[in-house]
Amino acid sequence: GGSSPRVLVVGAGLAALGAAQRLRAAGHLRLLEARARAGGRICTRPFGSGLAELGAHWIHGPSEGNPVFRLASRYGLLDPSAAEEENQQVEAGGHPLLPSVTYGSSGKVLSPELVNSTRAIFSNLLDSTRVFLHADGLPAPSVGQYLRAEIAQLAPTWEGDENTKQLRLAILNACFKLECCISGTHSMDLVALGPFREYTTLPGLDCTFPGGYSGLPDRMLSALPEGTVLLNKPVRTIWWQGSFREDGDMEKEFPVRVECEDGDSFLADHVIVTVPLGFLKERHQDFFQPPLPERKAEAIRCLGFGTNNKIFLEFEQPFWDPDYQLLEVVWEDESPLAEPSTDLEANWFKKLIGFVTSLFLPRYGHVLCGFIAGKESEYMETLSDAEVLSTLTRVLRMLTGNPQLPAPRSILRSRWHSAPYTQGSYSYVAVGSSGEDIDALAQPLPEDASDPRPLQVLFAGEATHRTFYSTTHGALLSGWREAERLNDLYGATEPPCPTP
Ligand code: 6YU
C-alpha cells in the first residue's frame, strides 16, 4: 500500500485507457502494450480513398447512457446528426433495419416482401428468448437449438408453394449467419439460451466515427502524461502474492512483478489486466504465477470467444445502387433445419453474410465491407489476399448474374483469430456458462478481501462486463470500474469537477 501506489495496466485498448483516465489513486502509472499501437480491437486503417475499421465499427446505442457516445461527443468526433435528440431515442434493439437488397445464389434479387416478412419472423423469435432470462427449465440449452425447434414448428403453417417455403428457410439461414456475426460465434448452437438476453441494448441509432474509431483511443492516449504507455512491450508473466524489491531500495516491498517478453520487469502494488479473453484462454496457465484460482480459470474456459472478421473490397466503380446500405446474400438451397456443411475449403465463403456499402461508411470511396464469422472466418484467415479476392469476385459475379463484373481493385481484411494478442473477436456467453462467470472473471485477486495486500490483480476488458460484453462501451466501463475500485481503496474521492 502506501499513499501513492504503483499501478501497472496490461494492454492499451479501451478498457486500459479508460482505467488510466479514471485513476486518481496512482502515484505511478504505466501501461504495457504488446502491439506497436494503442487501441486494441479499435483499429482504423486507410483504405481506398478513405478509411476502414478493422475492429469496432459502430457505437451501439449512441445515447446519454453510453459512455463511448458521451466521450466521443465531447471530443467532437461524431457527425452532428448522430447527437440529435431524435437519433438518440431510436429503439432499434440492436437490429437496425437498413435499406438493403438481397441477392439469391441463383443470381436473382429476392422479393423484398418475402425477405422482410421472414426477417420479422426471425426477429420475433429472437425477442421471444427474453422470457428465458433467469427462468428455470429451458426448452433448449442454446439459442440456436431453441430457434430451430420453433422454426420447425412454424414452417408447416407457412403459406405458399414449396419453392417459397424453401426460400423462406434459406432466408432464415442467412439470419442465423448474421446473428453469428453479432454474437461473434461459429454457431448459435454454442450460445447459451438462458443468459442470452442479459446482454443489454441501449437506445440510439448506431453511428460510426467519420474520422475513424481510432480517434477515440488516440484522444484518450494524448491526455495521459508522456511516457505512460510503453508500446511493443508484451507481458509474459504476472507474479503476484510475492515480496519483490527494487535494486537499491530495500525498504519498499511490492506484491506484484510483471515480467515482459523482452526480459524487462516492473514492480507494482496493483496490476490491471485487460488482455482479451481469447489470450487468457490460451495463456492463463503460465501467464499468472501463482496460477489463477480454479473458479476464475473455469470462467475463462467456459465463456465463449469466437471470431468475426471483415473483408473490405475496393471497386473502380460501384455496381450497387447507392440507396442500399446493405447487400445481403442468401444461399437458396440452405436451411437452418439441415446440417451445415463442414467442408471449409469448398464452402467457407457461404458463411459471408453480405456487405455493408460505402453509404453507411462515409468517406470510404467505392468500398464494400463483408462480414464473416466462425470457423469459416478462421479458415479465411489462412488464405492469401489474392485467393479471397478471386473467390469473392466469383461469388459477386454469380449473385449479380453478371459474369463481366469487374474484379475489386484492392482488398483489406481483419485476421482477429490469428492475432496473437487477441485470438478471436469478442466474447459471448457460451452453453455451459452464465453471467456469473463474467462476474467471476471480473473478480480481483487475492479473493480473500481481508488479505493485507488487497487488489493485487484486477481484471477489466469487454469480457468482464456482465451486460455490455462484446462492445466498446462495455470495455470502457470495465476500465472505469477497476480504476474506481483502486480509488476507493485509497480514498481518492471524486474531484469537484469530475473527469468524463
Ligand atoms: C462495439 C462495434 N464491432 C468488430 C470486430 C471486433 C470487435 N467490437 P482490447 O483487445 O481492445 O485491448 C486489449 C489490449 O491488450 C490490446 O491492445 C492487446 O494488444 C493487449 N495485449 C494482449 N495481450 C497482451 C500482453 N501479453 N501484453 C501486453 N499487452 C497485451 N464493439 O462497440 N461496436 O461495432 C464492434 C466489432 C471485428 C474484433 C468489435 C465492437 C468489440 C470491441 O472492439 C471490443 O469489445 C473492445 O474494443 C475491447 O476493448 P478491450 O480494452 O476490452 O480489449 C444478444 C447478444 C449478443 C451480444 N453481442 C451483441 C453486440 C455486438 C457486438 N458487436 C460487434 C460488432 C462489431 C462490428
XYZ file of C-alpha atoms and ligand atoms in Angstrom:
567
model
C 0.000 0.000 0.000
C 1.265 3.418 0.904
C -0.349 6.657 -0.071
C 0.813 6.698 -3.696
C 0.724 3.192 -5.048
C 2.342 1.979 -8.217
C -0.187 0.717 -10.744
C 0.505 -1.206 -13.937
C -2.032 -1.810 -16.684
C -1.537 -4.647 -19.169
C -2.810 -3.530 -22.581
C -3.695 -0.184 -24.130
C -7.149 -0.866 -25.562
C -10.272 0.962 -24.459
C -10.530 -0.786 -21.072
C -6.905 0.083 -20.258
C -7.163 3.678 -21.471
C -10.421 4.073 -19.549
C -8.732 2.831 -16.371
C -5.805 5.191 -16.895
C -8.163 8.110 -17.461
C -10.044 7.458 -14.219
C -7.218 6.508 -11.843
C -6.691 9.182 -9.280
C -5.018 6.986 -6.696
C -1.877 6.056 -8.598
C 1.381 7.705 -7.656
C 2.974 5.992 -10.588
C 1.096 4.573 -13.593
C 2.332 2.594 -16.586
C 0.504 0.837 -19.424
C 2.343 -2.059 -21.060
C 1.053 -2.766 -24.577
C 2.208 -5.720 -26.677
C 1.486 -4.129 -30.038
C 3.150 -1.181 -31.733
C -0.070 0.832 -31.344
C -2.716 1.600 -28.752
C -6.438 0.932 -29.353
C -6.510 -2.892 -29.365
C -9.673 -4.026 -31.090
C -10.323 -0.471 -32.232
C -8.228 -0.252 -35.392
C -8.811 2.241 -38.210
C -6.703 1.887 -41.366
C -6.502 3.936 -44.560
C -8.122 2.086 -47.444
C -9.204 3.120 -50.926
C -9.865 6.823 -50.792
C -10.992 6.657 -47.167
C -10.792 4.578 -44.033
C -11.559 1.016 -42.997
C -12.495 -0.102 -39.498
C -10.828 -3.467 -38.973
C -12.274 -3.793 -35.464
C -15.156 -1.979 -33.775
C -17.403 -0.345 -36.332
C -20.384 1.301 -34.649
C -21.288 2.911 -31.383
C -24.061 0.522 -30.348
C -26.857 2.586 -28.864
C -25.440 6.108 -29.052
C -27.356 7.917 -26.309
C -26.636 9.503 -22.938
C -26.374 6.130 -21.186
C -23.480 5.153 -23.462
C -20.102 6.385 -22.156
C -18.407 5.908 -25.535
C -21.029 8.159 -27.083
C -20.559 10.758 -24.353
C -16.763 10.772 -24.693
C -16.828 10.816 -28.490
C -19.328 13.703 -28.455
C -17.224 15.653 -26.010
C -14.133 15.133 -28.168
C -16.095 16.288 -31.226
C -15.511 13.003 -33.054
C -19.085 12.402 -34.224
C -21.208 13.733 -37.015
C -23.551 16.378 -35.537
C -26.574 14.393 -36.775
C -25.563 11.465 -34.540
C -26.164 13.584 -31.456
C -29.653 14.735 -32.435
C -32.282 14.008 -29.812
C -34.318 12.095 -32.400
C -31.448 9.723 -33.215
C -30.744 9.097 -29.554
C -34.261 7.884 -28.969
C -34.440 5.276 -31.718
C -35.130 1.886 -30.120
C -33.540 -0.454 -32.640
C -32.981 -3.233 -30.114
C -29.597 -3.872 -31.663
C -31.097 -4.790 -35.015
C -31.488 -1.653 -37.098
C -33.234 -2.316 -40.405
C -31.148 -0.758 -43.142
C -32.275 -0.185 -46.713
C -30.992 -3.337 -48.346
C -31.011 -5.572 -51.386
C -30.919 -9.335 -51.040
C -29.188 -11.417 -53.696
C -30.073 -15.065 -54.077
C -27.400 -17.559 -55.099
C -29.206 -18.114 -58.403
C -28.317 -14.573 -59.433
C -31.715 -13.009 -58.770
C -32.689 -10.272 -56.369
C -35.139 -11.764 -53.858
C -38.548 -10.255 -53.240
C -38.260 -7.579 -50.516
C -41.681 -8.625 -49.151
C -40.553 -12.196 -48.658
C -37.225 -11.104 -47.187
C -38.758 -8.586 -44.786
C -41.580 -10.816 -43.589
C -39.062 -13.614 -42.981
C -36.698 -11.286 -41.132
C -39.669 -10.287 -38.976
C -40.287 -13.962 -38.097
C -36.664 -14.321 -37.059
C -36.606 -11.140 -35.077
C -39.808 -12.085 -33.207
C -38.288 -15.442 -32.353
C -35.139 -13.733 -31.108
C -37.209 -11.390 -28.962
C -39.048 -14.370 -27.512
C -35.780 -15.580 -25.956
C -36.191 -12.804 -23.388
C -38.613 -14.900 -21.313
C -35.854 -17.419 -20.587
C -33.719 -14.912 -18.686
C -33.415 -16.260 -15.124
C -36.037 -18.923 -15.931
C -35.563 -22.386 -14.555
C -36.334 -25.113 -17.019
C -35.284 -24.197 -20.536
C -36.712 -25.653 -23.769
C -33.154 -25.983 -25.146
C -29.614 -25.254 -23.942
C -28.703 -22.941 -26.819
C -30.235 -20.064 -28.738
C -29.679 -21.990 -31.978
C -31.452 -25.159 -30.857
C -34.358 -23.157 -29.475
C -34.779 -21.128 -32.674
C -34.550 -24.178 -34.914
C -37.170 -26.057 -32.915
C -39.503 -23.062 -33.185
C -38.855 -22.766 -36.914
C -39.536 -26.490 -37.413
C -42.926 -25.949 -35.758
C -43.762 -22.826 -37.721
C -42.652 -23.949 -41.180
C -45.632 -26.244 -41.939
C -48.011 -23.330 -41.253
C -46.440 -21.035 -43.861
C -48.489 -20.192 -46.905
C -47.172 -20.506 -50.443
C -45.676 -23.142 -52.698
C -42.751 -25.408 -51.822
C -40.270 -23.071 -53.540
C -41.377 -20.124 -51.455
C -41.173 -22.172 -48.281
C -37.658 -23.333 -49.148
C -36.695 -19.748 -49.908
C -38.031 -18.667 -46.515
C -35.869 -21.289 -44.821
C -32.881 -20.099 -46.832
C -33.510 -16.500 -45.734
C -33.804 -17.662 -42.123
C -30.490 -19.444 -42.512
C -28.964 -16.137 -43.590
C -30.441 -14.561 -40.437
C -28.612 -17.197 -38.359
C -25.324 -16.244 -40.028
C -25.895 -12.571 -39.267
C -26.642 -13.494 -35.671
C -23.335 -15.437 -35.558
C -21.530 -12.226 -36.607
C -23.342 -10.233 -33.931
C -22.543 -12.748 -31.206
C -19.072 -13.421 -32.599
C -19.586 -17.174 -32.643
C -19.315 -20.100 -35.041
C -22.876 -21.252 -34.437
C -25.845 -20.060 -32.424
C -25.863 -23.626 -31.043
C -22.883 -22.512 -28.930
C -24.673 -19.511 -27.397
C -26.463 -20.163 -24.089
C -30.216 -19.553 -24.168
C -30.846 -18.654 -20.507
C -28.470 -15.696 -20.185
C -28.792 -14.571 -23.845
C -30.878 -11.501 -23.079
C -28.732 -10.392 -20.203
C -26.838 -8.504 -22.907
C -28.446 -5.080 -22.842
C -29.064 -2.775 -25.782
C -29.136 0.998 -25.378
C -31.396 3.341 -27.325
C -29.993 5.289 -30.250
C -29.384 4.765 -33.952
C -25.970 3.067 -34.265
C -23.430 5.531 -35.650
C -19.850 5.463 -36.914
C -16.851 7.785 -36.469
C -16.464 9.922 -39.622
C -12.737 10.323 -38.924
C -12.254 6.722 -37.753
C -12.948 4.918 -34.460
C -9.234 5.171 -33.580
C -9.747 8.877 -32.941
C -11.235 7.870 -29.594
C -8.270 5.895 -28.154
C -5.910 8.437 -29.750
C -7.535 11.272 -27.826
C -7.548 9.311 -24.573
C -3.885 8.432 -25.080
C -2.823 12.006 -25.736
C -4.423 13.116 -22.446
C -2.021 10.878 -20.486
C 1.371 12.174 -19.364
C 4.103 11.416 -21.876
C 5.761 8.048 -21.323
C 2.766 6.492 -19.546
C 2.222 3.941 -22.322
C 5.038 1.630 -23.369
C 4.386 0.079 -26.793
C 5.958 -3.144 -28.134
C 6.026 -4.392 -24.542
C 4.312 -7.795 -24.459
C 3.883 -9.142 -20.938
C 4.986 -12.746 -20.402
C 4.217 -13.402 -16.734
C 2.396 -11.711 -13.887
C 3.823 -12.687 -10.496
C 1.546 -11.884 -7.566
C 1.466 -12.666 -3.797
C 5.217 -12.027 -3.874
C 7.662 -9.847 -1.945
C 9.625 -8.051 -4.614
C 12.192 -5.338 -4.000
C 13.740 -2.821 -6.356
C 17.569 -2.957 -6.635
C 18.980 -0.385 -4.253
C 15.751 0.106 -2.293
C 15.411 -2.463 0.427
C 12.633 -0.578 2.211
C 9.684 -0.924 -0.065
C 8.204 -4.332 -0.917
C 5.838 -4.957 -3.803
C 3.424 -7.893 -4.109
C 3.391 -7.813 -7.929
C 6.103 -8.237 -10.541
C 5.236 -8.036 -14.214
C 7.767 -9.644 -16.497
C 7.881 -8.791 -20.206
C 8.890 -10.925 -23.190
C 11.987 -8.744 -23.661
C 13.194 -9.522 -20.110
C 12.217 -6.166 -18.565
C 10.418 -6.352 -15.228
C 8.168 -3.890 -13.432
C 7.218 -3.987 -9.763
C 3.831 -2.741 -8.589
C 1.237 -2.680 -5.849
C -1.531 -3.362 -8.357
C -1.852 -4.597 -11.920
C -4.988 -4.191 -14.032
C -5.126 -6.952 -16.636
C -7.108 -6.020 -19.774
C -5.890 -8.698 -22.212
C -8.677 -10.255 -24.333
C -10.431 -13.426 -23.188
C -9.002 -15.192 -26.260
C -5.474 -14.525 -24.980
C -6.401 -15.656 -21.465
C -7.879 -18.886 -22.832
C -4.569 -19.749 -24.493
C -2.168 -18.441 -21.913
C -3.653 -18.102 -18.422
C -1.937 -21.212 -17.060
C 1.570 -19.791 -17.391
C 0.607 -16.099 -17.535
C -0.133 -15.930 -13.789
C 2.243 -17.133 -11.052
C 0.829 -18.485 -8.798
C -1.862 -19.746 -11.221
C -5.393 -18.332 -11.062
C -7.852 -19.760 -8.529
C -9.959 -22.562 -10.011
C -13.185 -20.530 -10.136
C -11.564 -17.921 -12.361
C -9.831 -20.496 -14.550
C -13.204 -22.163 -15.018
C -14.818 -18.884 -16.103
C -12.036 -18.376 -18.646
C -12.545 -21.882 -20.008
C -16.319 -21.855 -20.247
C -17.129 -18.336 -21.505
C -17.223 -18.091 -25.292
C -14.815 -16.162 -27.501
C -15.312 -16.554 -31.247
C -14.336 -14.885 -34.487
C -15.973 -12.209 -36.606
C -13.907 -10.726 -39.437
C -14.343 -8.039 -42.042
C -13.310 -8.105 -45.670
C -13.080 -4.720 -47.408
C -13.217 -4.647 -51.212
C -12.498 -1.513 -53.211
C -14.053 -1.133 -56.661
C -13.217 1.150 -59.579
C -16.932 1.890 -59.898
C -19.810 0.892 -57.640
C -22.031 -1.802 -59.185
C -24.622 -1.376 -56.443
C -27.471 1.083 -56.122
C -26.219 3.883 -53.864
C -29.519 3.875 -51.954
C -28.773 0.471 -50.472
C -26.728 0.287 -47.304
C -26.640 -3.480 -47.109
C -26.117 -6.100 -49.839
C -27.312 -9.374 -48.353
C -26.617 -12.854 -49.623
C -28.954 -15.854 -49.438
C -27.817 -19.337 -50.472
C -31.120 -20.607 -51.795
C -30.635 -24.317 -51.061
C -29.714 -23.838 -47.394
C -31.932 -24.277 -44.347
C -31.466 -23.955 -40.591
C -33.157 -27.363 -40.342
C -30.388 -29.070 -42.363
C -26.861 -29.919 -41.174
C -24.412 -27.174 -42.162
C -21.516 -28.080 -44.453
C -18.221 -28.773 -42.709
C -16.129 -28.600 -45.878
C -14.433 -25.283 -45.157
C -12.239 -25.318 -48.228
C -15.206 -25.757 -50.595
C -17.781 -23.645 -48.791
C -16.164 -21.093 -46.450
C -17.434 -18.100 -48.460
C -21.064 -19.130 -47.942
C -20.781 -18.014 -44.334
C -20.291 -14.411 -45.515
C -23.495 -12.541 -44.680
C -23.068 -9.951 -47.403
C -21.694 -6.428 -47.466
C -22.271 -3.050 -45.917
C -21.921 -0.372 -48.613
C -19.969 2.858 -48.547
C -23.132 4.878 -47.947
C -23.143 3.666 -44.396
C -19.453 4.374 -44.048
C -18.904 7.936 -45.192
C -15.647 8.809 -46.979
C -14.979 5.192 -47.867
C -14.976 5.548 -51.627
C -16.409 2.658 -53.637
C -15.925 0.136 -50.920
C -17.909 -2.850 -49.677
C -17.351 -4.310 -46.227
C -18.179 -8.008 -45.881
C -18.722 -9.733 -42.527
C -17.939 -13.384 -41.831
C -17.982 -15.274 -38.527
C -16.958 -18.637 -37.141
C -14.658 -21.414 -38.350
C -15.181 -20.283 -41.942
C -13.833 -16.886 -40.921
C -10.835 -18.524 -39.232
C -10.226 -20.572 -42.394
C -10.417 -17.380 -44.467
C -7.548 -16.008 -42.362
C -5.286 -18.787 -43.649
C -5.881 -17.836 -47.313
C -3.954 -15.198 -49.250
C -5.450 -11.838 -50.249
C -5.409 -12.994 -53.875
C -7.345 -16.177 -53.056
C -10.001 -14.318 -51.075
C -10.286 -11.651 -53.757
C -10.746 -14.155 -56.559
C -13.273 -16.252 -54.610
C -15.360 -13.218 -53.728
C -15.203 -11.928 -57.294
C -16.622 -15.270 -58.416
C -19.351 -15.075 -55.746
C -20.292 -11.489 -56.644
C -20.483 -12.382 -60.353
C -22.802 -15.243 -59.508
C -25.009 -13.162 -57.218
C -25.365 -10.246 -59.591
C -25.804 -12.560 -62.574
C -23.095 -10.537 -64.305
C -20.123 -12.666 -65.387
C -18.342 -9.490 -66.591
C -18.457 -7.785 -63.189
C -15.002 -6.196 -62.795
C -12.898 -7.631 -60.001
C -12.256 -5.386 -56.998
C -9.154 -3.269 -57.325
C -7.932 -3.979 -53.787
C -8.703 -5.899 -50.612
C -8.072 -5.416 -46.883
C -9.123 -7.883 -44.167
C -9.022 -8.339 -40.452
C -7.496 -11.527 -39.051
C -8.542 -11.405 -35.416
C -8.231 -15.121 -34.769
C -4.559 -15.335 -35.755
C -3.691 -12.061 -33.990
C -1.590 -13.399 -31.074
C -2.741 -10.723 -28.616
C -6.458 -11.167 -29.336
C -7.075 -14.734 -30.655
C -10.641 -14.022 -31.733
C -13.050 -11.114 -31.874
C -15.173 -10.764 -28.762
C -16.855 -12.723 -26.009
C -20.268 -14.360 -25.712
C -21.997 -16.379 -23.027
C -21.488 -19.940 -24.233
C -23.585 -23.016 -23.422
C -22.368 -24.161 -20.015
C -21.654 -20.641 -18.781
C -23.672 -17.723 -17.441
C -23.416 -14.110 -16.353
C -21.955 -15.370 -13.093
C -18.863 -16.471 -14.985
C -18.470 -12.921 -16.280
C -18.595 -11.669 -12.686
C -16.139 -14.371 -11.601
C -13.764 -13.237 -14.355
C -14.056 -9.640 -13.139
C -13.301 -10.536 -9.502
C -9.973 -9.080 -8.276
C -7.219 -11.147 -6.596
C -6.475 -12.204 -3.949
C -10.012 -13.482 -3.468
C -9.733 -13.068 0.304
C -10.870 -9.473 0.868
C -9.152 -9.351 4.276
C -5.731 -10.003 2.707
C -3.367 -7.279 3.993
C -2.358 -6.567 0.411
C -5.709 -6.348 -1.393
C -6.417 -5.816 -5.103
C -3.066 -7.074 -6.399
C -4.526 -8.235 -9.710
C -7.627 -6.575 -11.176
C -9.457 -7.571 -14.343
C -11.027 -5.317 -16.968
C -11.914 -5.716 -20.651
C -15.119 -6.246 -22.595
C -15.440 -9.864 -21.415
C -15.714 -8.692 -17.798
C -18.842 -6.585 -18.292
C -21.958 -8.591 -17.490
C -24.487 -6.686 -19.609
C -22.367 -4.839 -22.214
C -19.793 -7.534 -23.074
C -18.568 -7.548 -26.700
C -18.756 -3.767 -27.039
C -16.520 -0.729 -26.715
C -18.765 0.811 -24.061
C -18.544 -2.424 -22.044
C -14.741 -2.247 -22.293
C -14.623 1.412 -21.256
C -16.973 0.907 -18.312
C -14.937 -2.075 -17.105
C -11.790 0.057 -17.069
C -13.545 2.798 -15.131
C -14.888 0.203 -12.702
C -11.431 -1.131 -11.832
C -9.957 2.380 -11.550
C -12.719 3.303 -9.108
C -12.023 0.137 -7.121
C -8.475 1.386 -6.553
C -9.602 4.985 -5.991
C -11.929 3.697 -3.280
C -9.170 1.666 -1.640
C -7.015 4.775 -1.312
C -9.903 7.110 -0.504
C -9.192 9.072 -3.660
C -12.665 10.508 -3.971
C -14.102 12.260 -7.000
C -12.726 15.725 -7.566
C -15.347 18.514 -7.599
C -15.218 18.662 -11.393
C -15.292 15.000 -12.457
C -13.406 13.611 -15.420
C -15.789 12.205 -18.092
C -18.629 -2.020 -30.497
C -18.830 -2.494 -32.814
N -17.613 -4.482 -33.679
C -15.944 -5.907 -34.743
C -14.804 -6.656 -34.674
C -14.149 -6.779 -33.437
C -14.668 -6.186 -32.307
N -16.387 -4.777 -31.252
P -8.678 -4.793 -26.491
O -8.440 -6.066 -27.206
O -9.072 -3.628 -27.294
O -7.390 -4.372 -25.671
C -6.554 -5.315 -25.046
C -5.121 -4.914 -25.308
O -4.262 -5.817 -24.628
C -4.742 -4.989 -26.773
O -4.233 -3.751 -27.200
C -3.686 -6.084 -26.825
O -2.684 -5.875 -27.809
C -3.133 -6.026 -25.434
N -2.473 -7.264 -25.001
C -2.880 -8.538 -25.155
N -2.015 -9.395 -24.625
C -1.028 -8.642 -24.100
C 0.184 -8.951 -23.402
N 0.555 -10.217 -23.146
N 0.971 -7.934 -23.003
C 0.631 -6.640 -23.239
N -0.492 -6.304 -23.902
C -1.316 -7.292 -24.332
N -17.761 -3.067 -30.343
O -18.998 -1.356 -29.554
N -19.152 -1.776 -31.753
O -19.326 -2.233 -33.924
C -17.969 -3.614 -32.661
C -16.512 -5.291 -33.634
C -14.334 -7.309 -35.901
C -12.903 -7.539 -33.332
C -15.888 -5.421 -32.393
C -17.398 -3.827 -31.413
C -15.889 -5.097 -29.934
C -14.898 -4.033 -29.406
O -13.934 -3.767 -30.368
C -14.242 -4.583 -28.161
O -15.213 -5.030 -27.246
C -13.363 -3.560 -27.420
O -12.623 -2.750 -28.298
C -12.440 -4.320 -26.484
O -11.652 -3.460 -25.702
P -10.718 -4.092 -24.576
O -9.937 -2.986 -23.998
O -11.525 -4.944 -23.692
O -9.753 -5.106 -25.352
C -27.762 -10.631 -27.591
C -26.433 -10.505 -27.700
C -25.284 -10.571 -28.236
C -24.090 -9.848 -27.749
N -23.398 -9.133 -28.739
C -24.085 -8.051 -29.352
C -23.208 -6.853 -29.570
C -22.482 -6.963 -30.835
C -21.034 -6.564 -30.706
N -20.687 -6.209 -31.990
C -19.608 -6.030 -32.534
C -19.648 -5.668 -33.853
C -18.731 -5.033 -34.480
C -18.923 -4.986 -35.921
